[in-house]
Coordinates of C-alpha atoms in Angstrom, one line a residue:
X25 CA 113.1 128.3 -29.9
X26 CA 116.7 129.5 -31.1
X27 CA 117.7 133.4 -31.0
X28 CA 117.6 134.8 -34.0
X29 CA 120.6 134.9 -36.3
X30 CA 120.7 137.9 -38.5
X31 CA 122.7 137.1 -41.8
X32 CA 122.9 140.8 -42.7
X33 CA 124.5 141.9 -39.4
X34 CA 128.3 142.7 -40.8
X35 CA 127.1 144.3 -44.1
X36 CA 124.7 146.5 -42.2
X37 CA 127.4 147.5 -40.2
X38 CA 128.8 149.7 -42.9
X39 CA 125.1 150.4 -44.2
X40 CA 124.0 152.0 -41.0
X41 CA 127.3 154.2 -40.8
X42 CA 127.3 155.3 -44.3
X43 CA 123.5 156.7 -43.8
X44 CA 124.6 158.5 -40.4
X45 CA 127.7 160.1 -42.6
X46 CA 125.0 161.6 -45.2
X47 CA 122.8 162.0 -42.3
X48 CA 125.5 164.4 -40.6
X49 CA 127.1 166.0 -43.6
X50 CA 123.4 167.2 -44.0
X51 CA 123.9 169.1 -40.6
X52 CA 121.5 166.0 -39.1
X53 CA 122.6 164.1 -35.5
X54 CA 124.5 166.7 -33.8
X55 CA 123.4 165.0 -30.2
X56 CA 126.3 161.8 -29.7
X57 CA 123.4 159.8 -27.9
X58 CA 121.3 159.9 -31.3
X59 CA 124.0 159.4 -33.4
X60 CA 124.6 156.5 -31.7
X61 CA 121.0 155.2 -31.6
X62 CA 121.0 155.3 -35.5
X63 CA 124.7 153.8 -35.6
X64 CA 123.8 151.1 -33.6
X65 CA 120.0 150.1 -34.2
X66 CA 119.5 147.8 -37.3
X67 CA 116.9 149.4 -39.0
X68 CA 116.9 146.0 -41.5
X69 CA 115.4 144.3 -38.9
X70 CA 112.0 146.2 -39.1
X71 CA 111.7 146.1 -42.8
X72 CA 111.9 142.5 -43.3
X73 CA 110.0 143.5 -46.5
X74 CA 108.8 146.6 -48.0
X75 CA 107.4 148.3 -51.1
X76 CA 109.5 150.0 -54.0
X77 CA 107.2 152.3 -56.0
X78 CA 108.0 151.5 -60.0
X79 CA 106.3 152.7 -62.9
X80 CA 103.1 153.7 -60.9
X81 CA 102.8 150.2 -59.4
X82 CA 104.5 149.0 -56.2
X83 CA 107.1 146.2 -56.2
X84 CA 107.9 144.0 -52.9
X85 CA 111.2 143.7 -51.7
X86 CA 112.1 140.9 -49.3
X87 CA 115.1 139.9 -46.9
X88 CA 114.5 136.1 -48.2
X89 CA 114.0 136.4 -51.2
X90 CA 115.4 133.5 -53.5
X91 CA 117.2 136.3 -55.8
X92 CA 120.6 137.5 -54.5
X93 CA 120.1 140.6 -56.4
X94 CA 117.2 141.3 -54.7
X95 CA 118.0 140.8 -51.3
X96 CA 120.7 143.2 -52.0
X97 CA 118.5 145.6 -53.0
X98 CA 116.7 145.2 -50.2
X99 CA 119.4 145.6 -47.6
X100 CA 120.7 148.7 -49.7
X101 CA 117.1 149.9 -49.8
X102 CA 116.7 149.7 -45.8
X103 CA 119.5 152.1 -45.3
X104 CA 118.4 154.8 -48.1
X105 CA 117.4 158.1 -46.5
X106 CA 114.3 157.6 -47.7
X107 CA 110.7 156.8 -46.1
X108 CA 109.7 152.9 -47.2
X109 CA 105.9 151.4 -48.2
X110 CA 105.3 148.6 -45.6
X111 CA 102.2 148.3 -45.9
X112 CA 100.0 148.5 -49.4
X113 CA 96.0 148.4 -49.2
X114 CA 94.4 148.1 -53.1
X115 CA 97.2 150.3 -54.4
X116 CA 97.4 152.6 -51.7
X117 CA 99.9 153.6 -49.2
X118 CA 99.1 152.2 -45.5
X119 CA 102.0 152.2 -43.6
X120 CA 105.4 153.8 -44.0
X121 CA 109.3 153.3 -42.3
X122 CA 110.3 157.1 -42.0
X123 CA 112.6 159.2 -44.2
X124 CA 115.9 158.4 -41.3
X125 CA 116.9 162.2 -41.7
X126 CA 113.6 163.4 -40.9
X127 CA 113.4 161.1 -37.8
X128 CA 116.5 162.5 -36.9
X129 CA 115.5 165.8 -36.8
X130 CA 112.4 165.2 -35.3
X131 CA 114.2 163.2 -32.3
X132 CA 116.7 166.0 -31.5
X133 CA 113.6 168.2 -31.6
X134 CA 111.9 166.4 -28.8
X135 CA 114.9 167.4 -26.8
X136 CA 114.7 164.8 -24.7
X137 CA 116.6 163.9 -21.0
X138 CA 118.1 161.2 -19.2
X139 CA 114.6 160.3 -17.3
X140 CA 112.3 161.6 -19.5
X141 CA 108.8 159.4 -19.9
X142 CA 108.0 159.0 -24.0
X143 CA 104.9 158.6 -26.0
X144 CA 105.0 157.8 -29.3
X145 CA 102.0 158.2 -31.8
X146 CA 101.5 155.8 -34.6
X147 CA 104.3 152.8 -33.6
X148 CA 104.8 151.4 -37.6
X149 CA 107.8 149.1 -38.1
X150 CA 108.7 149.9 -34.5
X151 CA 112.1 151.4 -35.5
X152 CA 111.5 154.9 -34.2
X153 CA 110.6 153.2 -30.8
X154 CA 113.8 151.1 -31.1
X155 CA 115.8 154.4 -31.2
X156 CA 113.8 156.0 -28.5
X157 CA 114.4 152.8 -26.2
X158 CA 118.4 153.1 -27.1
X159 CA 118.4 156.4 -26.0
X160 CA 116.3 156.0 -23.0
X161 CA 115.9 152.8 -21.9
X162 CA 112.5 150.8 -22.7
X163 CA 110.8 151.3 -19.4
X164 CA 110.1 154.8 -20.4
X165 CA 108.6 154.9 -24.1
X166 CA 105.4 153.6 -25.2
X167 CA 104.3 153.6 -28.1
X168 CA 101.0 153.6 -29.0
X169 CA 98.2 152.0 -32.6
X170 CA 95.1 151.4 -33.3
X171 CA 95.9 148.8 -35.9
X172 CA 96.3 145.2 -33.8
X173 CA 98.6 144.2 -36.8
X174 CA 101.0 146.9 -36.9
X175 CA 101.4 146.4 -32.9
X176 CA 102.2 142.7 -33.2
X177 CA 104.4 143.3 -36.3
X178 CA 106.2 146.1 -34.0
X179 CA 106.5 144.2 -30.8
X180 CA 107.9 141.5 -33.0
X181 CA 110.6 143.3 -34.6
X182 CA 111.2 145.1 -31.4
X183 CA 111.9 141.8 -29.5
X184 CA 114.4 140.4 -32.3
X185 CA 116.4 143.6 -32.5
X186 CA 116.8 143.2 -28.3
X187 CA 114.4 146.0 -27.6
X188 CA 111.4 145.8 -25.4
X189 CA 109.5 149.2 -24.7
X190 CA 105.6 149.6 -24.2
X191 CA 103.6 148.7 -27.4
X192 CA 99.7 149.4 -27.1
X193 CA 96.9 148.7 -29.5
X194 CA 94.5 151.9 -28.9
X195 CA 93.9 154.8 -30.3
X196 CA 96.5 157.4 -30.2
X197 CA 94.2 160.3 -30.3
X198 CA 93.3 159.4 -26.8
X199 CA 97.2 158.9 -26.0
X200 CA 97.8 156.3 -23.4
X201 CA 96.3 157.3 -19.7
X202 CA 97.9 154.0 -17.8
X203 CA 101.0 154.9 -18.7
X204 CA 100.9 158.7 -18.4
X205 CA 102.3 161.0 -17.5
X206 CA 104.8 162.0 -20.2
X207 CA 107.6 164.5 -20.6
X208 CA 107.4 164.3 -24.3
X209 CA 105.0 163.0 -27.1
X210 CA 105.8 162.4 -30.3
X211 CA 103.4 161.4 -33.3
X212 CA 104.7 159.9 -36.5
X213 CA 101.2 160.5 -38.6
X214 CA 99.7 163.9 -39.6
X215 CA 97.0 165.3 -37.3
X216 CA 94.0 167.5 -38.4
X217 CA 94.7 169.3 -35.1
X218 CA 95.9 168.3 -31.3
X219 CA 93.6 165.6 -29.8
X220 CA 92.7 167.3 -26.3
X221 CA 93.3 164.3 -24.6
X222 CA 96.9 164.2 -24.7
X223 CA 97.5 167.4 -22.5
X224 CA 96.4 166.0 -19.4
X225 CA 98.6 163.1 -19.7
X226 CA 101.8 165.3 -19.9
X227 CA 103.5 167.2 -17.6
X228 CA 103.8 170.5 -16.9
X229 CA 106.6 172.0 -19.5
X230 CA 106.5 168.5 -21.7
X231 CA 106.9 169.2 -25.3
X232 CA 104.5 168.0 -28.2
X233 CA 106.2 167.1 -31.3
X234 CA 103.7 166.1 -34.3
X235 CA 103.2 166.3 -38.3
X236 CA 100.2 169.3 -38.7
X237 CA 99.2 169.8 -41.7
X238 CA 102.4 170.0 -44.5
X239 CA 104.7 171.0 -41.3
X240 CA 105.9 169.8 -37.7
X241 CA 104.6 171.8 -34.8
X242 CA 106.4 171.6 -31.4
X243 CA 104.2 173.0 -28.8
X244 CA 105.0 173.5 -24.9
X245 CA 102.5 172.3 -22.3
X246 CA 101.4 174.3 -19.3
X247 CA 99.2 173.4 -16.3
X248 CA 97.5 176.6 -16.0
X249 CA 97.4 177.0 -11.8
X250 CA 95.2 173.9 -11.9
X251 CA 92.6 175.3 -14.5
X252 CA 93.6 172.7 -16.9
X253 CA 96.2 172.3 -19.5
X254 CA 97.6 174.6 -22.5
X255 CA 99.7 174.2 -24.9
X256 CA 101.9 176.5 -27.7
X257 CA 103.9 176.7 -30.0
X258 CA 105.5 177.3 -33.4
X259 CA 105.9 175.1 -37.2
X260 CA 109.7 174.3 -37.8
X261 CA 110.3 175.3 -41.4
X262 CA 111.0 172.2 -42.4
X263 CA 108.4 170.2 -44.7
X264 CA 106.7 166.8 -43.2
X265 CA 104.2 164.2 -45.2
X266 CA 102.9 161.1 -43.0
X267 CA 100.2 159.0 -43.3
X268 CA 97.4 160.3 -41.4
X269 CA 96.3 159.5 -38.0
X270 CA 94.3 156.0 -37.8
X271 CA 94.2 155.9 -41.5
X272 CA 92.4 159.3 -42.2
X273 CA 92.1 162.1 -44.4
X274 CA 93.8 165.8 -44.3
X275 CA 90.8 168.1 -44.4
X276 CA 89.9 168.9 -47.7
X277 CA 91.8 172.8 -48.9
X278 CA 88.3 173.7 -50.7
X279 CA 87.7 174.7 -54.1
X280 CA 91.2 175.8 -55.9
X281 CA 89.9 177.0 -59.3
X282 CA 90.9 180.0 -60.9
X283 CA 94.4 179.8 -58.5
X284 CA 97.6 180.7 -60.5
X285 CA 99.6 177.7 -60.8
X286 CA 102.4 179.4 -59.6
X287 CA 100.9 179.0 -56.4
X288 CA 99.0 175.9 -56.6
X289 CA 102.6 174.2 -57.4
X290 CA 104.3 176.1 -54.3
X291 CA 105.0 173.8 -51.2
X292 CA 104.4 176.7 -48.7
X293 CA 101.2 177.9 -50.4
X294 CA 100.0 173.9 -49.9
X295 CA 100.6 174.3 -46.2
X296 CA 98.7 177.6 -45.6
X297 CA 95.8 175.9 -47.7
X298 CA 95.8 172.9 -45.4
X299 CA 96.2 174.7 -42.8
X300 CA 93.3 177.0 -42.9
X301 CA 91.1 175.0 -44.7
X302 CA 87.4 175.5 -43.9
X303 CA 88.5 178.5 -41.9
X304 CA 89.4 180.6 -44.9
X305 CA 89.0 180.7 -48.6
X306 CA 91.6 179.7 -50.6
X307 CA 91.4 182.6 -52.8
X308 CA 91.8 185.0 -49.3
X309 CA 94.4 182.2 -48.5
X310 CA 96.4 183.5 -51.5
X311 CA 95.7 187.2 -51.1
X312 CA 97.5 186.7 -47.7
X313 CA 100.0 184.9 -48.5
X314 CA 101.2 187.3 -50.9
X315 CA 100.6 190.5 -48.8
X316 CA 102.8 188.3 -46.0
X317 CA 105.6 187.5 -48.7
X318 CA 104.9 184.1 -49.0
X319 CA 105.7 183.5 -45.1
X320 CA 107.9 180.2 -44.2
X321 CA 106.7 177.4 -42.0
X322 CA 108.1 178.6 -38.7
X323 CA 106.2 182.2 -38.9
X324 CA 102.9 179.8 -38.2
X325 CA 101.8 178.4 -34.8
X326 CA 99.4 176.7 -32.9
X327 CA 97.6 177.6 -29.5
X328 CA 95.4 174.9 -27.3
X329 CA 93.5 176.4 -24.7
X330 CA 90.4 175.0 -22.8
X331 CA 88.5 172.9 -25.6
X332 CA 89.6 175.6 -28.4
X333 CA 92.8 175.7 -30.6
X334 CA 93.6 177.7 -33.2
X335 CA 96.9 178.4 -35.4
X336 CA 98.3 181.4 -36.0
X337 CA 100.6 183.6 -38.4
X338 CA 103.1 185.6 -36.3
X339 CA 100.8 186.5 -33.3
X340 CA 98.7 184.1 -31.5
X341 CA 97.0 187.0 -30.9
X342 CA 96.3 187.7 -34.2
X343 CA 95.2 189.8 -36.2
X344 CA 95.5 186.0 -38.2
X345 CA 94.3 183.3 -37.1
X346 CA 91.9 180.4 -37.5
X347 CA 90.4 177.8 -35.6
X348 CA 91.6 174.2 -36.2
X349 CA 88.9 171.2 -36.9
X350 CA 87.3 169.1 -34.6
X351 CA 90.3 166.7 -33.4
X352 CA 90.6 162.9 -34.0
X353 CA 88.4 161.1 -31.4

């Protein structure tokens, strides 16, 4: 069997550049080793096809499509910053290619080092994996699904971009245990709160970097003088919507009627209700959020301790705080 011959190398070339311009006239890929990764991996190659939302339907694009026009659009579509449909279920979203700017913030986040030991939550087109192995070299990131299909459609696209990291079909609430342990974790769906089972598969001082709720929390783990594992830390104020982890649901926010609008519309006012949802009512959701000033993303955080965790506004200490559900798995 031949290599494969990619027939939208050169124009990619200027595609992938142009998006790392916008990218870093944004204030995005200030680290030279990420910029590079995003310069240099074709993200074409792991959205071979993908899903353009029009007029309330969804419309596949495809790299072979008979239609010139269209297989223009689709290249110029691949190097949008914006997050792509790969995979549609009855009418509804499945699987989704990242927004590139918000991958790029979320990789200089993790702060990673030359050595570090990755795991990556929710492996999708395989793209944010690519990155991670251009950065780091593949021995040292795994990525992990539950879905047998999106792992052999990752390891695929993985292979013909030149990249060959870890790619494991298992449930990422339970992280990956052979291949522990890791210096940073990284999830690309939105938890309902942090599966226990990834602390004892980090080290001591990794960093957790995951969609909670409408937000990203980066939490630090400590071995606490061999009493277990903890964890802490705060929401960046940035805003982050994934698909959930192994296809479920955010918790519900609880009844909403007789909210002002005002507040039902406001992003921030979303995350609190997500956030303390079945822990607080959303009408003493509101009263709070007022009497705080309508507080932004990064006042909140999130505590892991024993088999409890809980988040926080300000003070994990409280006086506010809530208890976070029962964790996937």
């Amino acid at each position: 069997m031949g290599a494969h011959v990619d027939q939208y190398a050169e124009p990619a070339v200027e595609a992938r550049r142009s998006l790392v311009r916008d990218i870093v006239a944004d204030g995005g890929l200030t680290d030279p080793a990420w910029r590079a990764a995003f310069e240099e991996v074709p993200r074409h190659l792991f959205v071979p096809y993908y899903f353009a939302s029009r007029s309330g339907a969804y419309e596949r694009l495809w790299c072979e499509d008979p239609d010139p026009v269209r297989r223009v659009r689709w290249l110029r579509g691949a190097y949008e910053d914006g997050p792509l449909a790969t995979r549609v279920r009855d009418g509804r979203l499945f699987s989704s290619s990242s927004q590139p700017s918000l991958m790029a913030r979320m990789l200089e986040e993790l702060d990673v080092r030359d050595g570090d030991a990755v795991l990556e939550i929710g492996a999708g087109t395989g793209y944010n994996a690519a990155l991670l192995s251009h950065r780091l070299g593949d021995g040292l990131v795994t990525t992990v699904d539950l879905e047998p299909e999106i792992t052999e459609s990752a390891r695929s696209h993985l292979a013909v971009a030149g990249y060959r990291p870890a790619v494991i079909t298992g449930d990422g609430a339970r992280g990956c245990p052979e291949r522990a342990p890791f210096d940073r974790i990284i999830a690309t769906c939105t938890l309902q709160s942090v599966p226990f089972d990834w602390l004892p598969q980090c080290r001591p001082g990794a960093r957790i970097l995951a969609p909670l709720s409408t937000g990203l929390i980066t939490l630090r783990v400590r071995d606490e003088d061999g009493q277990g594992h903890s964890a802490e830390g705060h929401f960046l104020r940035t805003s982050a919507y994934f698909v959930p982890l192994r296809g479920g649901v955010l918790r519900p926010e609880g009844h909403i009627g007789g909210l002002p609008r005002r507040a039902i519309e406001n992003d921030l006012f979303r995350f609190l209700l997500t956030l303390t949802a079945g822990s607080l009512d959303p009408h003493e959701a509101l009263s709070l959020w007022e009497r705080e000033r309508r507080p932004q993303r990064d006042r909140f955080g999130v505590t892991v301790s024993g088999r409890h965790q809980w988040a926080w506004l300000d003070d994990p200490e409280g006086p506010y705080t809530w208890p976070l559900g029962t964790p996937a798995g």
